[in-house]
PDB file of C-alpha atoms in Angstrom:
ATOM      1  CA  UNK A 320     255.371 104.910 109.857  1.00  0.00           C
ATOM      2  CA  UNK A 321     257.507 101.434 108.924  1.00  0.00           C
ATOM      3  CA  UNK A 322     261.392 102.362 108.122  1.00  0.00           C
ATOM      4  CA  UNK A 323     262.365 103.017 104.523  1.00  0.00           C
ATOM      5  CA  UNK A 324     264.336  99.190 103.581  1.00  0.00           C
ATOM      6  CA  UNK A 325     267.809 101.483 103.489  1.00  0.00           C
ATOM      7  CA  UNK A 326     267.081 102.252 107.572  1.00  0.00           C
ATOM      8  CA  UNK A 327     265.917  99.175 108.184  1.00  0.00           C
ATOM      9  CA  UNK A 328     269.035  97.628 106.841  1.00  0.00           C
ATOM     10  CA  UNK A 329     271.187  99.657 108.965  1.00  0.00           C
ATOM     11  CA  UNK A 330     269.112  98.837 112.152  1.00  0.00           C
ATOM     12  CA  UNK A 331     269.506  95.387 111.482  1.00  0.00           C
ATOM     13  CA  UNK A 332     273.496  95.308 110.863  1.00  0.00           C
ATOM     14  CA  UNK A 333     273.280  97.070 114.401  1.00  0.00           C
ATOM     15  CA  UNK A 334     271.243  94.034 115.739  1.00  0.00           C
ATOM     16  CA  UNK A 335     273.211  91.413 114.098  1.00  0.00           C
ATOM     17  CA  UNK A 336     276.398  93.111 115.870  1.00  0.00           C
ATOM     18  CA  UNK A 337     274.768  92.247 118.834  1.00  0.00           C
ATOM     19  CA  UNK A 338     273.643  88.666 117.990  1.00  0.00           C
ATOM     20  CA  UNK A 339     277.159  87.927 116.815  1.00  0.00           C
ATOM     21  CA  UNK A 340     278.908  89.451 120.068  1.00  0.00           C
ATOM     22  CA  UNK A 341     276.045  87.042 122.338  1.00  0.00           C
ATOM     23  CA  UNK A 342     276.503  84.280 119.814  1.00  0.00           C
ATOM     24  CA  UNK A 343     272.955  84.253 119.793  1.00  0.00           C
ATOM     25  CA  UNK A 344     272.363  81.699 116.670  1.00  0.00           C
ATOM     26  CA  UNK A 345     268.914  81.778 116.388  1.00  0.00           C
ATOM     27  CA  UNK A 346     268.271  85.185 116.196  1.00  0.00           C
ATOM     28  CA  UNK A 347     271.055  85.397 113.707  1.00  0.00           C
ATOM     29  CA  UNK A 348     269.428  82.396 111.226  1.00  0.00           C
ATOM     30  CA  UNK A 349     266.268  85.173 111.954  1.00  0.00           C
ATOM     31  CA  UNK A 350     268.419  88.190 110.356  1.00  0.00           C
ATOM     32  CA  UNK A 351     269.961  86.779 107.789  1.00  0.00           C
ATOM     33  CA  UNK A 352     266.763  85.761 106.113  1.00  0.00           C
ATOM     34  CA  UNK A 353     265.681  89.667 106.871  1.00  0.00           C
ATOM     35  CA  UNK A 354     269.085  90.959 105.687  1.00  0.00           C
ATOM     36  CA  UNK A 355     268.478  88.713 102.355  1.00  0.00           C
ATOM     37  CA  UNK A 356     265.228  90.126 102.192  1.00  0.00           C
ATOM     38  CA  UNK A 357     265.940  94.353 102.812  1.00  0.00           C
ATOM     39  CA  UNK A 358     268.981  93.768 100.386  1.00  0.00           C
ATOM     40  CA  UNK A 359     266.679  92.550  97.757  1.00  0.00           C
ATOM     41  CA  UNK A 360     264.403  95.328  97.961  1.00  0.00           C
ATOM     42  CA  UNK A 361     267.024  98.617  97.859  1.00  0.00           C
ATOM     43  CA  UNK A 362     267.307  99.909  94.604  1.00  0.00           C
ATOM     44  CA  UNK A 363     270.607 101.354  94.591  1.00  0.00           C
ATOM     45  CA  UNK A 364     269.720 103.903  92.157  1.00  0.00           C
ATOM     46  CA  UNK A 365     267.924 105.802  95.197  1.00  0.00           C
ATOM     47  CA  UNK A 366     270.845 105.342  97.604  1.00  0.00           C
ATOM     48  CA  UNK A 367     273.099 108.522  97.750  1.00  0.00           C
ATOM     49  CA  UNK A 368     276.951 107.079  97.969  1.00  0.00           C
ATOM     50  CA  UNK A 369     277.616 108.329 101.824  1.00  0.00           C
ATOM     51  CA  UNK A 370     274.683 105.980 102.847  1.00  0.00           C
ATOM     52  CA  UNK A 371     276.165 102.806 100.249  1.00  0.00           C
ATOM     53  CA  UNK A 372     279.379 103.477 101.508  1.00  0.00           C
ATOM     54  CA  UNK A 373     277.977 102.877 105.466  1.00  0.00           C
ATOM     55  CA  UNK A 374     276.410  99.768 104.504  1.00  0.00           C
ATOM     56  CA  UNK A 375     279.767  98.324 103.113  1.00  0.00           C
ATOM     57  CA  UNK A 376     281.052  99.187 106.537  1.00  0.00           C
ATOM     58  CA  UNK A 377     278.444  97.963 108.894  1.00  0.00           C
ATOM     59  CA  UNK A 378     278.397  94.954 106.188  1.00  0.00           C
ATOM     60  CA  UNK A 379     282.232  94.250 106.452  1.00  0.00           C
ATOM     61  CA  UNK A 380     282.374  94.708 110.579  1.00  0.00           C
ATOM     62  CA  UNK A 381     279.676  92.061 110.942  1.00  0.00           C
ATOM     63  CA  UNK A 382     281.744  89.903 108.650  1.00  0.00           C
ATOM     64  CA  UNK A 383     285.093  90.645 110.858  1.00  0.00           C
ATOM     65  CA  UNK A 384     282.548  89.313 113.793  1.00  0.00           C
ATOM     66  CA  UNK A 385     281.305  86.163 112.186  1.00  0.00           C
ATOM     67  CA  UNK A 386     285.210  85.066 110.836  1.00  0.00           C
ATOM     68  CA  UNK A 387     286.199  86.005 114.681  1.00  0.00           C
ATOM     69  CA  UNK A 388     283.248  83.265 115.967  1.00  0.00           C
ATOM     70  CA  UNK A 389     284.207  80.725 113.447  1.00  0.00           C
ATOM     71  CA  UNK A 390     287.801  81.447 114.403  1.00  0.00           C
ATOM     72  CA  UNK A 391     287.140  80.614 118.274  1.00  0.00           C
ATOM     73  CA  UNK A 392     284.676  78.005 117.420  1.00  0.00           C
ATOM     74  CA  UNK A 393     287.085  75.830 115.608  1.00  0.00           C
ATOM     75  CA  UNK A 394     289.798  76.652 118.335  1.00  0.00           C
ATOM     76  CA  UNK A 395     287.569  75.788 120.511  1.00  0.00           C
ATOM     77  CA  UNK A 396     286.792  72.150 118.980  1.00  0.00           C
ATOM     78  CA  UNK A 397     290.316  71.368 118.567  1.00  0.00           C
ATOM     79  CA  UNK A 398     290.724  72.265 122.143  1.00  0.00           C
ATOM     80  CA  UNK A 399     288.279  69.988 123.133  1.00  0.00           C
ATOM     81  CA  UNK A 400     289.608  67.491 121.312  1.00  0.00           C
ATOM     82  CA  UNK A 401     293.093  67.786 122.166  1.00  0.00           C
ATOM     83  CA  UNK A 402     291.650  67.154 126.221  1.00  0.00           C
ATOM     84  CA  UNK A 403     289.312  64.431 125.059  1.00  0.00           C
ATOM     85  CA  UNK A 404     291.916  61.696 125.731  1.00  0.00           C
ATOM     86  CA  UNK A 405     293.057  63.224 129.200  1.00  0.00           C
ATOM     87  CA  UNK A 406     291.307  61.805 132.373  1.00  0.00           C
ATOM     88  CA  UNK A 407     291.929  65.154 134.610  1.00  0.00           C
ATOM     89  CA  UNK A 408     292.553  68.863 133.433  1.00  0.00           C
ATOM     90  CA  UNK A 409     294.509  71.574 135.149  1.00  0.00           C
ATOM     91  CA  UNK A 410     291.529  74.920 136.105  1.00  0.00           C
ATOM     92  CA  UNK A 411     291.687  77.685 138.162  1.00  0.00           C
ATOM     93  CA  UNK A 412     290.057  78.424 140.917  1.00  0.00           C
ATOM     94  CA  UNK A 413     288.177  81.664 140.885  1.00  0.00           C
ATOM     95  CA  UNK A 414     291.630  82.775 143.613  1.00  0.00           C
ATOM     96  CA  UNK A 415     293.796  81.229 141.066  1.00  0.00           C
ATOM     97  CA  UNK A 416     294.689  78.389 142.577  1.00  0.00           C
ATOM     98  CA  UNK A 417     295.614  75.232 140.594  1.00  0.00           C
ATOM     99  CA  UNK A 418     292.880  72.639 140.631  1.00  0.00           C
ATOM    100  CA  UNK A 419     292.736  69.144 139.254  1.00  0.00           C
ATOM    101  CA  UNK A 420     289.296  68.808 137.018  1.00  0.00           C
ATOM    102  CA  UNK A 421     288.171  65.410 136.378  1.00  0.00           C
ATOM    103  CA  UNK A 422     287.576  64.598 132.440  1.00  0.00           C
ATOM    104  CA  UNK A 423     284.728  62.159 132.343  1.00  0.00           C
ATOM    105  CA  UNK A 424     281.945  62.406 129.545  1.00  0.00           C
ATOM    106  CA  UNK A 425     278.205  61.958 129.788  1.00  0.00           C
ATOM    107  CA  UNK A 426     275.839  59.836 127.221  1.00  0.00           C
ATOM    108  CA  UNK A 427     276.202  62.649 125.131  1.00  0.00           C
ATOM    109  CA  UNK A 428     279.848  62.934 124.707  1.00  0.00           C
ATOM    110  CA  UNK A 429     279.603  66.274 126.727  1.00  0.00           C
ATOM    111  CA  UNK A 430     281.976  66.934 129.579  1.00  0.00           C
ATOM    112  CA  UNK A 431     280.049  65.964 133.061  1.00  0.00           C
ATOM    113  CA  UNK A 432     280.179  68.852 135.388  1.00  0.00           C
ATOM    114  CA  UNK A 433     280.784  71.497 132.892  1.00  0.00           C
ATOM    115  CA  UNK A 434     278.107  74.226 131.514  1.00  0.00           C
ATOM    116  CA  UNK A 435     279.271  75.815 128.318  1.00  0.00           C
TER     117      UNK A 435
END
């Protein structure tokens, strides 16, 4: 037996959660086009207000999540940019110790050395 579109829904705020916490983009380009779609099917007329009211939630914590990711990923580009220009960074070692990184960029603009 498939899910009624209402459960479905909910499931899938659940798994977007998820996909927003692993910043897993592709599965969340995946979900929105299913989100689009369950939304599009619910006739709200059949929805009892308790179960409307849990979508808004679920809908407005997944929000919260994807303004928090666009939030560090823009910090996270100025960042960047702000050490473009330097030729060594200040790390720390895994005993926090002060290390000197060197800042040298591939063909691709990407930091050499560095898996993000």
């Amino acid at each position: 037996m498939t899910d009624s579109p209402i459960t479905a829904l909910l499931n899938l705020f659940e798994d977007e959660k998820q996909a927003l916490i692993q910043a897993d983009w592709k599965r969340l380009d995946v979900l929105a086009a299913e989100k689009e779609r369950l939304l599009g099917s619910l006739e709200p007329k059949t929805c009892s207000g308790p179960v409307l009211h849990r979508v808004k939630l679920l809908s407005d914590r997944n929000r919260k999540l994807a303004e928090a990711a666009t939030r560090g990923i823009s910090h996270g580009r100025k960042r960047l940019a702000a050490l473009a220009g330097r030729k060594v960074a200040l790390v720390y070692s895994t005993d926090r110790k002060p290390e000197s990184l060197p800042m040298s960029l591939d063909t691709s603009g990407r930091l050499k050395g560095i898996k993000l």
